PDB file of C-alpha atoms in Angstrom:
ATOM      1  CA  UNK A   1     -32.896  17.079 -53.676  1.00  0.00           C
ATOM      2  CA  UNK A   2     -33.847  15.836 -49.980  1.00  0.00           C
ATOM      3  CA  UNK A   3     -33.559  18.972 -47.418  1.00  0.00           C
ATOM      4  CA  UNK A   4     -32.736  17.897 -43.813  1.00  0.00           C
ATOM      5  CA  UNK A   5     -34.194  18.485 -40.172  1.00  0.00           C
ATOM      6  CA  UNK A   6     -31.764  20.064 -37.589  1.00  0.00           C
ATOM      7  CA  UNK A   7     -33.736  17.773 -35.472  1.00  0.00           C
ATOM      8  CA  UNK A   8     -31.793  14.708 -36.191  1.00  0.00           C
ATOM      9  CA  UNK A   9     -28.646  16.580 -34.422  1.00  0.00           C
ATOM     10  CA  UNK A  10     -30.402  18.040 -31.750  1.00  0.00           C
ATOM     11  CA  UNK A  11     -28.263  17.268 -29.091  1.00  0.00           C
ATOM     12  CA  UNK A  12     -25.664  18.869 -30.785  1.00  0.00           C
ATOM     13  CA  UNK A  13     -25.361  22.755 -31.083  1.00  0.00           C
ATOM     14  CA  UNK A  14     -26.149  24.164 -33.926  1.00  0.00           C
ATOM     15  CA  UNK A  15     -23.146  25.457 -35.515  1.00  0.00           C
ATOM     16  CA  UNK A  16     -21.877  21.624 -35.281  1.00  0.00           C
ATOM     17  CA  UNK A  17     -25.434  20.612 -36.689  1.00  0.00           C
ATOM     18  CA  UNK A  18     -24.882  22.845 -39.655  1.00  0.00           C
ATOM     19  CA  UNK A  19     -21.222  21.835 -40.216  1.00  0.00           C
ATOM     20  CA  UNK A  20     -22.491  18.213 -40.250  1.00  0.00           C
ATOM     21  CA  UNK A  21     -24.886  18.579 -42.659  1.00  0.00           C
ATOM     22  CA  UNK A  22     -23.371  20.196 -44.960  1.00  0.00           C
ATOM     23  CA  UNK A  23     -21.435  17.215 -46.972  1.00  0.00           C
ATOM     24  CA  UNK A  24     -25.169  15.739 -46.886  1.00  0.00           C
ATOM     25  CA  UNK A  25     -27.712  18.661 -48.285  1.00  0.00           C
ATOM     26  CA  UNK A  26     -27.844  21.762 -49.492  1.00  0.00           C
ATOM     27  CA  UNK A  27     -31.340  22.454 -47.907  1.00  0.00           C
ATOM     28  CA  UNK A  28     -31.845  22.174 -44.360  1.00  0.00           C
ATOM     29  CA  UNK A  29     -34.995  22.966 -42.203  1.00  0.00           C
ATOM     30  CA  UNK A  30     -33.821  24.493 -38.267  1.00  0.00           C
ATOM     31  CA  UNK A  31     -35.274  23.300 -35.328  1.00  0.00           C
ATOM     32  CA  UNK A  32     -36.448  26.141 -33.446  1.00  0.00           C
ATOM     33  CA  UNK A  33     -35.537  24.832 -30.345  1.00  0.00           C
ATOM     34  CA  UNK A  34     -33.351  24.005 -27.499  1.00  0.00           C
ATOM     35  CA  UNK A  35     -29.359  24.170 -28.753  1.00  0.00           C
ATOM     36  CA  UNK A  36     -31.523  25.207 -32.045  1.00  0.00           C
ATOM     37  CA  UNK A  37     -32.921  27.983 -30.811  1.00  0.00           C
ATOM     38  CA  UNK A  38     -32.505  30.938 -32.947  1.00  0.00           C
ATOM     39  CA  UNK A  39     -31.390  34.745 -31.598  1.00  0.00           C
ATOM     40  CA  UNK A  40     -30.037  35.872 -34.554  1.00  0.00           C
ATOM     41  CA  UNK A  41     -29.525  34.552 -37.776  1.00  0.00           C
ATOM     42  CA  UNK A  42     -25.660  34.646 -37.063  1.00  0.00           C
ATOM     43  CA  UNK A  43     -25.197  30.974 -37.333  1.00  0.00           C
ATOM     44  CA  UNK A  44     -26.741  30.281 -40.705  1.00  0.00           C
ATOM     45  CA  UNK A  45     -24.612  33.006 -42.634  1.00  0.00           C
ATOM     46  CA  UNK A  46     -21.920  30.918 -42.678  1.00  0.00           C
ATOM     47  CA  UNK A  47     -23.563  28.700 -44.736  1.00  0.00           C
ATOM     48  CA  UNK A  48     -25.216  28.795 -48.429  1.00  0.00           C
ATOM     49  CA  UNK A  49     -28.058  26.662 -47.565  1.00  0.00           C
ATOM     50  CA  UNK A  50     -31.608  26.950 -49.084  1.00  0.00           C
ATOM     51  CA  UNK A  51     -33.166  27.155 -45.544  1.00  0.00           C
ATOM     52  CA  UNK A  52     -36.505  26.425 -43.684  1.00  0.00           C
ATOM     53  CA  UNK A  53     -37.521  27.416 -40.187  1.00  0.00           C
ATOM     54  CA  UNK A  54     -39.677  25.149 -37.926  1.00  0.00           C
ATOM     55  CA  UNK A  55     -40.886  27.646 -35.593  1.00  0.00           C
ATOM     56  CA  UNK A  56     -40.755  26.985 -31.874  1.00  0.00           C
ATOM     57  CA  UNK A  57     -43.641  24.643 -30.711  1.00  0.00           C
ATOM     58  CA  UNK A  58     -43.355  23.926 -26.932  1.00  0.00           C
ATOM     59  CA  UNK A  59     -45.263  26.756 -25.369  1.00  0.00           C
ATOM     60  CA  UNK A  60     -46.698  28.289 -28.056  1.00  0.00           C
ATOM     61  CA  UNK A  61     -50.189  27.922 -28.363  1.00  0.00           C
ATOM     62  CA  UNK A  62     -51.699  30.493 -30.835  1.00  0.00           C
ATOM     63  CA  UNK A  63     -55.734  29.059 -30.274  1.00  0.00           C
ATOM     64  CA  UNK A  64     -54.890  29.781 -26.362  1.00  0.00           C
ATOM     65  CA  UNK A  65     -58.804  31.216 -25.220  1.00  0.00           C
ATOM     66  CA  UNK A  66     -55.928  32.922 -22.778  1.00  0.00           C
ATOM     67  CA  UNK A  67     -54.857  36.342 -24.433  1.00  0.00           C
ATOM     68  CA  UNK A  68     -52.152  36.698 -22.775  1.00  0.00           C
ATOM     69  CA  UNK A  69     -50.832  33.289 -24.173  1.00  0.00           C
ATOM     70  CA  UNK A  70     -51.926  33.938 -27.313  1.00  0.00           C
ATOM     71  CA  UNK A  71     -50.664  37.360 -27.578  1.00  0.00           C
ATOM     72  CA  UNK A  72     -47.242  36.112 -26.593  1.00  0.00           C
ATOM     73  CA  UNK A  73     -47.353  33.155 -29.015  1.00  0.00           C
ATOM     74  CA  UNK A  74     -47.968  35.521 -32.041  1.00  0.00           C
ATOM     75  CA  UNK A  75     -44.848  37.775 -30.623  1.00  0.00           C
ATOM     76  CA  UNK A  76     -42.659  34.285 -30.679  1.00  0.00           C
ATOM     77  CA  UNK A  77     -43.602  33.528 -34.196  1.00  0.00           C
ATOM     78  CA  UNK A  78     -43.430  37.033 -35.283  1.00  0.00           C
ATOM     79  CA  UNK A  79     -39.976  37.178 -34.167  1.00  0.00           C
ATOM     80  CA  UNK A  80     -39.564  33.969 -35.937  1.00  0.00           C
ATOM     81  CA  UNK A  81     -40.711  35.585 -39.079  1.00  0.00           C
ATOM     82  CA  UNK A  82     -38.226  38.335 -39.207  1.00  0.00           C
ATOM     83  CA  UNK A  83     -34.895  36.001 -38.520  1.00  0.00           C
ATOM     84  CA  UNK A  84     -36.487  33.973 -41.448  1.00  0.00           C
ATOM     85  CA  UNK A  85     -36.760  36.994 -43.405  1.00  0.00           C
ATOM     86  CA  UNK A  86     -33.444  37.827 -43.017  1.00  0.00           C
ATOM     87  CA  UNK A  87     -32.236  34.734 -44.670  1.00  0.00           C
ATOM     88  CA  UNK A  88     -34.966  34.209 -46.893  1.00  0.00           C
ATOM     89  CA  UNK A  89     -36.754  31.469 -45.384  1.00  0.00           C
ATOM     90  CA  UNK A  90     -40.314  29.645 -45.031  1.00  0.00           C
ATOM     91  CA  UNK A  91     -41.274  29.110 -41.743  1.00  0.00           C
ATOM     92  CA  UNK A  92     -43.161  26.031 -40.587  1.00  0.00           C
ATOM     93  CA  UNK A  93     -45.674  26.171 -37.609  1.00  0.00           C
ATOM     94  CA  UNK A  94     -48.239  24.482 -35.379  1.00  0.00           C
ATOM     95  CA  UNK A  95     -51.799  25.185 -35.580  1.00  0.00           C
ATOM     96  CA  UNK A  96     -52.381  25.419 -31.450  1.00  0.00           C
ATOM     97  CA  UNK A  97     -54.507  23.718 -29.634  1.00  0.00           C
ATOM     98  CA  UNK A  98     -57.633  23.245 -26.740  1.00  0.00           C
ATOM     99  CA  UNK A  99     -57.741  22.074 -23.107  1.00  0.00           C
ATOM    100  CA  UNK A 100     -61.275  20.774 -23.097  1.00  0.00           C
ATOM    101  CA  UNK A 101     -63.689  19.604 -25.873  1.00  0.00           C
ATOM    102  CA  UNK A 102     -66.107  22.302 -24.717  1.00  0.00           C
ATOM    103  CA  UNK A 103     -63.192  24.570 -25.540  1.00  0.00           C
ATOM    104  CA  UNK A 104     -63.251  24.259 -29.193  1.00  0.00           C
ATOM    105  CA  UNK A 105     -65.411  26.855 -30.030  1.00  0.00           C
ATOM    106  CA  UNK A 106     -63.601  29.593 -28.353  1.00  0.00           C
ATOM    107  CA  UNK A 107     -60.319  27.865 -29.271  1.00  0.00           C
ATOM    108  CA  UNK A 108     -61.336  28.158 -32.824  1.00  0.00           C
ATOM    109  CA  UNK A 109     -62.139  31.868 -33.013  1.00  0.00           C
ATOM    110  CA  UNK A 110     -58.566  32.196 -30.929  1.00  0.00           C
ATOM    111  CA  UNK A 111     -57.172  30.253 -34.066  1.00  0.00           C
ATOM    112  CA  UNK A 112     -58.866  32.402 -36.385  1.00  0.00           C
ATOM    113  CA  UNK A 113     -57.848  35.521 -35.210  1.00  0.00           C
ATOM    114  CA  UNK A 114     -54.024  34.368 -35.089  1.00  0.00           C
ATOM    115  CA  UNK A 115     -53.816  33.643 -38.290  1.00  0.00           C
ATOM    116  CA  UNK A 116     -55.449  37.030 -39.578  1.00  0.00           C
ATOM    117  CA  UNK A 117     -52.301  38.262 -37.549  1.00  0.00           C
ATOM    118  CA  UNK A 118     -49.864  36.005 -38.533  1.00  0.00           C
ATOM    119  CA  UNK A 119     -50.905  36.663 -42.034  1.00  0.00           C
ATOM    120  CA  UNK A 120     -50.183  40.650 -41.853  1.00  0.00           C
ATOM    121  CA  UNK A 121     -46.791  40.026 -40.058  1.00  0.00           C
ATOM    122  CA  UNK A 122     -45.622  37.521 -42.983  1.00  0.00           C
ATOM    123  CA  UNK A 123     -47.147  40.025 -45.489  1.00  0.00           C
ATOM    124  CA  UNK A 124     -45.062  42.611 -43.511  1.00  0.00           C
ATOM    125  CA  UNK A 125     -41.947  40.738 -44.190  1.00  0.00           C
ATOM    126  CA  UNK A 126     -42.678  39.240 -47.275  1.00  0.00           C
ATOM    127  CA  UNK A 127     -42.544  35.706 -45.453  1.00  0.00           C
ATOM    128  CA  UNK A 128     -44.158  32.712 -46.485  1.00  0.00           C
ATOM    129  CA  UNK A 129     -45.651  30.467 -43.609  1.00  0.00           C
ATOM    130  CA  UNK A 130     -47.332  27.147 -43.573  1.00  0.00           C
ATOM    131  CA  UNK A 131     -49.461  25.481 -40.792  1.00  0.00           C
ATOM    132  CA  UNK A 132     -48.506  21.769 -40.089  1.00  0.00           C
ATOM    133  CA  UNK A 133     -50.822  18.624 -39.127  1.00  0.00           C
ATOM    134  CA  UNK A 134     -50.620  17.240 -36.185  1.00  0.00           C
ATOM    135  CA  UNK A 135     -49.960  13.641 -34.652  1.00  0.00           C
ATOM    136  CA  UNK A 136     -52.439  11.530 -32.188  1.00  0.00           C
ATOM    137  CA  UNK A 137     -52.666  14.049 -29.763  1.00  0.00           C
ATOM    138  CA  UNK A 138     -56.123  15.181 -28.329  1.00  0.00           C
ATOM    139  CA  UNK A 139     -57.166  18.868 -28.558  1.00  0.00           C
ATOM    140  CA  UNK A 140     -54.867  19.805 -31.349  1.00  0.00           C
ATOM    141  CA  UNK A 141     -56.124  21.491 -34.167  1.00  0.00           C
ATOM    142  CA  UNK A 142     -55.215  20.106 -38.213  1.00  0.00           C
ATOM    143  CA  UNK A 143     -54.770  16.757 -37.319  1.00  0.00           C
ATOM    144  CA  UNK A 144     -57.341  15.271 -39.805  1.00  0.00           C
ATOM    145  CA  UNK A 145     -58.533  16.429 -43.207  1.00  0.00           C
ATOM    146  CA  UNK A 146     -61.599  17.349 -42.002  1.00  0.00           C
ATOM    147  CA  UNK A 147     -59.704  20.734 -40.365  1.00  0.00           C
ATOM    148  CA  UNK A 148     -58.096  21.576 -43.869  1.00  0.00           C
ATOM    149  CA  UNK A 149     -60.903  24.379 -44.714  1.00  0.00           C
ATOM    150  CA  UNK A 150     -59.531  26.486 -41.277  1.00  0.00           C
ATOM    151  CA  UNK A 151     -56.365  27.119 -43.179  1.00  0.00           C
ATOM    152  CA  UNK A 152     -57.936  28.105 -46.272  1.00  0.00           C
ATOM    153  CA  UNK A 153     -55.250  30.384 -48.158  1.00  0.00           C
ATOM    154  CA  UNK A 154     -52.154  29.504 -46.497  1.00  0.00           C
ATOM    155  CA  UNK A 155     -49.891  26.750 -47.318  1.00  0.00           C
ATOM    156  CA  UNK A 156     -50.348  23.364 -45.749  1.00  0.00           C
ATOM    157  CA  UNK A 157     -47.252  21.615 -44.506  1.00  0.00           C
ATOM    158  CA  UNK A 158     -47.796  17.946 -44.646  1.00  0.00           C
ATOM    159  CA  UNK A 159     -45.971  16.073 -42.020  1.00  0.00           C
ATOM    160  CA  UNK A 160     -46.920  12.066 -43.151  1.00  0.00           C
ATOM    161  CA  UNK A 161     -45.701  10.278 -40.130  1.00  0.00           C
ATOM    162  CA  UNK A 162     -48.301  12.326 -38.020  1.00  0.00           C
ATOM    163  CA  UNK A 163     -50.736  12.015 -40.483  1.00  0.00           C
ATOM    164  CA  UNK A 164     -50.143   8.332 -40.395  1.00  0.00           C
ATOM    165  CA  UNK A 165     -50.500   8.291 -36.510  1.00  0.00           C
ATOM    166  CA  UNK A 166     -54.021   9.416 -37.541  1.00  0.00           C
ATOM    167  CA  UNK A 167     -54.891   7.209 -40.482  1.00  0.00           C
ATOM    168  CA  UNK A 168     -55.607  10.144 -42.772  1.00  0.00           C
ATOM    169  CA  UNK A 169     -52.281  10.109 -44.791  1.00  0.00           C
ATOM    170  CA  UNK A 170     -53.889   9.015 -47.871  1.00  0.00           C
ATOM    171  CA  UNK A 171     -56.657  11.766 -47.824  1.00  0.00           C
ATOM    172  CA  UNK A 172     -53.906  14.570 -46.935  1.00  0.00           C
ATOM    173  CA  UNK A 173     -51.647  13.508 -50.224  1.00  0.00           C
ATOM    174  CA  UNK A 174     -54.291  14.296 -52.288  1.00  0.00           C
ATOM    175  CA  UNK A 175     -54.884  17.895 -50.941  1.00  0.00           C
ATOM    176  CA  UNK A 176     -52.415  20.794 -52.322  1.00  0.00           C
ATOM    177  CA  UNK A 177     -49.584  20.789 -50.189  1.00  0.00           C
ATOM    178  CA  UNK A 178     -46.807  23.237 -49.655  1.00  0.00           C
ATOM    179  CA  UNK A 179     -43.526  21.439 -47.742  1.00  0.00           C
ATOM    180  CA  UNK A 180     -43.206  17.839 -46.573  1.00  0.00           C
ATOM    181  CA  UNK A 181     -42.206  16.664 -43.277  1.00  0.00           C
ATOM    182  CA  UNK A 182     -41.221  12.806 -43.810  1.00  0.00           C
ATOM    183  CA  UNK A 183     -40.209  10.261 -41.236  1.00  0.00           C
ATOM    184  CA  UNK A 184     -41.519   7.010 -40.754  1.00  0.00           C
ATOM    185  CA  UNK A 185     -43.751   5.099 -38.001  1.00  0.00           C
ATOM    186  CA  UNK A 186     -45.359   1.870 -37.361  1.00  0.00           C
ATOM    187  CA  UNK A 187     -48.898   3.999 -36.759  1.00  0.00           C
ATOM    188  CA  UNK A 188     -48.482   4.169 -32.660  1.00  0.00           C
ATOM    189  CA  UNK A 189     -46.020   6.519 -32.091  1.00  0.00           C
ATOM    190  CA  UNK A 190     -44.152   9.569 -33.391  1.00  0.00           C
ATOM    191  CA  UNK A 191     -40.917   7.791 -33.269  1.00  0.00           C
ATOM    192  CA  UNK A 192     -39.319   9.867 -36.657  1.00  0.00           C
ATOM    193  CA  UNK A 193     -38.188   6.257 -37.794  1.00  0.00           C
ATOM    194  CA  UNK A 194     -36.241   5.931 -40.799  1.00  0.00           C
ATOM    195  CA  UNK A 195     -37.665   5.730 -44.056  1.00  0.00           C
ATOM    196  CA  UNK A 196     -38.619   2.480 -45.328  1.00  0.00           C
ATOM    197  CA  UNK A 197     -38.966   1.223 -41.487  1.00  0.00           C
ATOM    198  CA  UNK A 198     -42.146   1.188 -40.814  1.00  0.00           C
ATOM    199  CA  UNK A 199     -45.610   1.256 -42.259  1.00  0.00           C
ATOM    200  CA  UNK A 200     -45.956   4.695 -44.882  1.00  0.00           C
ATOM    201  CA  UNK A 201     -46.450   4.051 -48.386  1.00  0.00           C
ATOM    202  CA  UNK A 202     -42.949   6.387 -49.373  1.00  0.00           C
ATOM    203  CA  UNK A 203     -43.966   5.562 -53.091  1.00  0.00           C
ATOM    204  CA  UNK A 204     -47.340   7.299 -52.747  1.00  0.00           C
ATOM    205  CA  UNK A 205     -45.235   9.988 -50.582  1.00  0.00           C
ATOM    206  CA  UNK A 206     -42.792  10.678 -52.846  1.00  0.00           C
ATOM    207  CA  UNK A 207     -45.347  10.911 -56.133  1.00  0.00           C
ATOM    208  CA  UNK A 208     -47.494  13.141 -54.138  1.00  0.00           C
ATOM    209  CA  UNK A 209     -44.338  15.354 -53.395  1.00  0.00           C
ATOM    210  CA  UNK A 210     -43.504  15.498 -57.371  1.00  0.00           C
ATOM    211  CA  UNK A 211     -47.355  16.174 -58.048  1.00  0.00           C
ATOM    212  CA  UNK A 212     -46.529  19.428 -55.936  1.00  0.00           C
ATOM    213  CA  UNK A 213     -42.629  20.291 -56.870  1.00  0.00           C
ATOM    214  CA  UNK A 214     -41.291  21.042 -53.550  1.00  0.00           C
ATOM    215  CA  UNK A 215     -38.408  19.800 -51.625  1.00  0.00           C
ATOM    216  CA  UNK A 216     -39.271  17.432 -48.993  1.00  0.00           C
ATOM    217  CA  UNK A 217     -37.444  17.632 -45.230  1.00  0.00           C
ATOM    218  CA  UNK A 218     -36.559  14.271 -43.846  1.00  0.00           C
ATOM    219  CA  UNK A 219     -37.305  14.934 -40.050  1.00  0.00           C
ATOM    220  CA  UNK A 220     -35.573  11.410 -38.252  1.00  0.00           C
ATOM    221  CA  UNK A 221     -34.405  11.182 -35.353  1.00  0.00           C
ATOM    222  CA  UNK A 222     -30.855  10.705 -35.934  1.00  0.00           C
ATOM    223  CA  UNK A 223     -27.968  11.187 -38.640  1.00  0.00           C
ATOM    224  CA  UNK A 224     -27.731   7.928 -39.579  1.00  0.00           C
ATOM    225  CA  UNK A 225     -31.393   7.989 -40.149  1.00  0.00           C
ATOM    226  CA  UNK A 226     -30.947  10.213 -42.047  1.00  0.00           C
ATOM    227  CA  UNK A 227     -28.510   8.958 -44.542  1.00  0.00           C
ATOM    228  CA  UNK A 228     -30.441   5.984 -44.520  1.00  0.00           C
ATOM    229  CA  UNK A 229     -33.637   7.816 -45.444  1.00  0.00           C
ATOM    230  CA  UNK A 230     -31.520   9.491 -48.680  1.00  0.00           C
ATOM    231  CA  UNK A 231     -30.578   6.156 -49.503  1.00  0.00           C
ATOM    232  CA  UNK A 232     -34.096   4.529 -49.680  1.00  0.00           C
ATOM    233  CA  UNK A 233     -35.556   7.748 -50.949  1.00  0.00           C
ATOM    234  CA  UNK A 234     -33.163   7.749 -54.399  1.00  0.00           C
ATOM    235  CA  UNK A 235     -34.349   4.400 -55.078  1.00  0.00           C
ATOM    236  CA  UNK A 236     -37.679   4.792 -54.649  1.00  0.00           C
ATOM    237  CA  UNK A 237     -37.528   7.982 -56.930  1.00  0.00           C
ATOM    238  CA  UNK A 238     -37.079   5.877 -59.880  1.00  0.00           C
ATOM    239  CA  UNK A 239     -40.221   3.973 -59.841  1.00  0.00           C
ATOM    240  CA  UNK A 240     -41.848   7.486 -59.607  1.00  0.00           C
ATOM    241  CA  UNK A 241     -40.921   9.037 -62.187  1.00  0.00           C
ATOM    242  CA  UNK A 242     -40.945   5.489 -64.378  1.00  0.00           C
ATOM    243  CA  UNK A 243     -37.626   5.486 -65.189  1.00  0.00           C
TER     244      UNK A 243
END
């Protein structure tokens, strides 16, 4: 089974997002954002799907060397984490990030310290959280393998088009990995291309995904995308598994 991004319907609200998707998956990953956004978890009881949260991003920073910013990022997520526990789902973050290189230091121990606390809440709520890798973007934290040991003992969410902005994809599919993020790219840009479009290896992907039994999240940029992903997805599947 392929779960599905909210993000491909974005412009839609999310009731209508849900009611499209559901001839499609029975898995789907909400986009913590805009028409997304979540204040209660009112919208997703209609529906039986196994669901993931993607927490909200644009804001948040939670390796801010501001407190204040910091503080308030961990109260976002937190807030995050009980709607998710409310309907039972994993929540996917971002790691946070620094203004200037000489930053890093102090950015780090900010980074530290939020997870301790992001830990406790998810402990709290018996939530299960995962930290994502970022695309070519300076200052962000987890965007090569090299920044894997900061996360030590909480789940890695593998995003391979950003890892593939980065030219690191290969190292991150051999590390453990938790949930899957896949869209497609031509290594320039975080376009969320179809599958099959542009230059990822989807048969490496897709073994590494089986290696670690989860269910991956196709994250395009629009419906048809996504149907289009499913479609190249099921055939690559076969070679996998050598049948």
């Amino acid at each position: 089974m392929f779960g599905v991004s909210t993000y491909c319907l974005h412009q839609e609200p999310l009731a209508v997002a849900l009611e499209r998707l559901s001839p499609i998956t029975d898995c789907v990953e909400v986009m913590d954002e805009g028409l997304h956004h979540l204040e209660s978890v009112e919208p997703l009881e209609s529906y039986s799907y196994l669901y993931f949260i993607h927490a909200p991003a644009r804001g948040i920073n939670i390796a801010s060397i501001h407190e204040p910013i910091r503080r308030a990022s961990i109260e976002v997520l937190t807030q995050t984490f009980t709607l998710a526990a409310e309907v039972g789902a994993d929540v996917v973050i971002h790691p946070g990030y620094y203004a200037w290189i000489q930053e890093r230091d102090h950015a780090l121990g900010m980074f530290k310290q939020s997870l301790k606390e992001l830990t406790a809440a998810a402990e709290d709520l018996s939530v299960t959280f995962f930290l994502e890798n970022m695309g070519n973007w300076e200052y962000f934290f987890l965007r090569s393998c090299e920044d894997l040991p900061l996360i030590d003992g909480i789940g890695f969410a593998l995003d391979v088009g950003h890892a593939n902005l980065n030219g690191c994809l290969d190292c991150f599919l051999a590390h453990p990995t938790a949930h899957y993020h896949l869209h497609d790219n031509n290594g320039d840009d975080d376009t969320h291309s179809p599958i099959g479009t542009g230059t990822i290896d989807f048969v490496a992907v897709m073994e590494a995904v089986q290696r670690n039994n989860v269910i991956p999240i196709i994250e395009v940029e629009t419906l048809d995308g996504v149907t289009a992903s499913i479609t190249a997805l099921e055939a690559i599947d076969p070679a996998v598994s050598g049948t």
